[in-house]
Short mmCIF file of C-alpha atoms in Angstrom, two decimals:
data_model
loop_
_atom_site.label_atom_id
_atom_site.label_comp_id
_atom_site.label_asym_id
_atom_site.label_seq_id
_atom_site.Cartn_x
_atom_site.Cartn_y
_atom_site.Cartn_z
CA UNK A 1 -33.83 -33.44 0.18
CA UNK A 2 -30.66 -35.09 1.19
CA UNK A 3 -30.77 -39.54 0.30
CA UNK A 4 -29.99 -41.13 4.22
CA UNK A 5 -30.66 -44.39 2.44
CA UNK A 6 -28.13 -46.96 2.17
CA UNK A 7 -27.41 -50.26 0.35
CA UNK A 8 -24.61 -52.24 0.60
CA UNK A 9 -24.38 -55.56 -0.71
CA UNK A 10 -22.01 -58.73 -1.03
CA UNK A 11 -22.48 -61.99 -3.37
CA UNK A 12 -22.55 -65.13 -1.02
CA UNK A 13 -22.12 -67.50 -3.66
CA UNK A 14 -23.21 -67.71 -7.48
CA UNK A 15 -27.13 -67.56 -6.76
CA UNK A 16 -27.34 -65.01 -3.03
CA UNK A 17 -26.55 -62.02 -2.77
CA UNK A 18 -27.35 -60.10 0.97
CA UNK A 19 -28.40 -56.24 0.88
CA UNK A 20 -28.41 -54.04 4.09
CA UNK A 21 -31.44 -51.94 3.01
CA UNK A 22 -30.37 -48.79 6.21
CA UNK A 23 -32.77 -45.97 6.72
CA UNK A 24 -31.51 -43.43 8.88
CA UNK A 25 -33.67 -40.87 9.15
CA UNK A 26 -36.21 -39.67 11.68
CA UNK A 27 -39.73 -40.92 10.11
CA UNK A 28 -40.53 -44.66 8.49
CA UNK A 29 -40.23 -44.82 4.73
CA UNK A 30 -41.49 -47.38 2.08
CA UNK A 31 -38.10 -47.94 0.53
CA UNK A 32 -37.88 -49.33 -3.17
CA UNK A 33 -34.50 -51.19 -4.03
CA UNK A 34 -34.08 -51.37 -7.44
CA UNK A 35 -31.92 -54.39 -8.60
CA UNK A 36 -30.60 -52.49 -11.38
CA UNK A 37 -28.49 -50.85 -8.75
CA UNK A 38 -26.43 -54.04 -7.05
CA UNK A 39 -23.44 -54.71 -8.83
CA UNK A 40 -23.48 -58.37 -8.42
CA UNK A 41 -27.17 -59.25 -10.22
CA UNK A 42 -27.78 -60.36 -13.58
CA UNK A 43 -29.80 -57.16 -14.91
CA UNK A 44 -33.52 -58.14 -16.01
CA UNK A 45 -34.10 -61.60 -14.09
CA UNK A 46 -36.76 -62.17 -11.45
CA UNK A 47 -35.39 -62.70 -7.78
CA UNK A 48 -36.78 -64.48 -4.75
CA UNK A 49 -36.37 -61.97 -1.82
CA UNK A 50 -35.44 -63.37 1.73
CA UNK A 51 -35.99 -60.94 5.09
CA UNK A 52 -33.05 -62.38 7.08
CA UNK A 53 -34.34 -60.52 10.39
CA UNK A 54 -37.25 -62.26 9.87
CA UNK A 55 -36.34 -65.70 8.77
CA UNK A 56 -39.73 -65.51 6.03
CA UNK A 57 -39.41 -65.43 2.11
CA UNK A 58 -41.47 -62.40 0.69
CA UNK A 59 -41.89 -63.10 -2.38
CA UNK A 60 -40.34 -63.28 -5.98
CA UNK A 61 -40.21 -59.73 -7.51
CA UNK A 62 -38.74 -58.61 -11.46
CA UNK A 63 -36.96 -55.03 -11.30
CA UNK A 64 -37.70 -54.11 -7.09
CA UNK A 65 -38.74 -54.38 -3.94
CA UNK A 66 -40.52 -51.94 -1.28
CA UNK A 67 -40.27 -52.44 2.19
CA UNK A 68 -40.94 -50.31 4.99
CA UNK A 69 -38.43 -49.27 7.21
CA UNK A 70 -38.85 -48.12 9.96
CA UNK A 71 -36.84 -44.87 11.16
CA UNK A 72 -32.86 -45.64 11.83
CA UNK A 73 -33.91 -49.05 11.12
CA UNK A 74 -32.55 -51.27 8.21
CA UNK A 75 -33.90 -54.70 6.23
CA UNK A 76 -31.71 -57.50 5.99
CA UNK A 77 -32.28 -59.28 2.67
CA UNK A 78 -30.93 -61.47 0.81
CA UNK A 79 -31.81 -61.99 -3.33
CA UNK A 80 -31.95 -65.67 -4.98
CA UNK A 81 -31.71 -66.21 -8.60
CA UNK A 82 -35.31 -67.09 -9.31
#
């Protein structure tokens, strides 16, 4: 099966850092982002996730966070040193 997720990402400052979590295909999808895989994070510390479209905190998560997206849809987040 071909990956149509995406996940760009940019440091705001020394403690943010926004991800675009895109989905673009044709059916909703819980889809895990694994902090491992941003650049700009510390590996191994805990994270307070922001949904930006939403203006709400979700929570404070260790190694990832699921959302669902819905199809050609994306989550706006943005990770805080916890």
């Amino acid at each position: 099966a071909d990956d149509k997720r995406q996940y760009p990402s940019k440091p705001v400052d020394a403690q943010h850092t926004a991800v675009l979590h895109i989905h673009s295909d044709t059916e909703p999808r819980n889809l895990t982002l694994a902090f491992d895989t941003i650049p700009a994070l510390p590996k191994g510390s805990d994270y307070l996730v922001r949904d930006l479209f939403e203006r709400k905190n979700i929570g404070v998560f260790n190694a990832s966070y699921t959302a669902l997206v819905k199809s050609h849809d994306a989550a706006f987040l943005l990770l805080s040193s916890y």
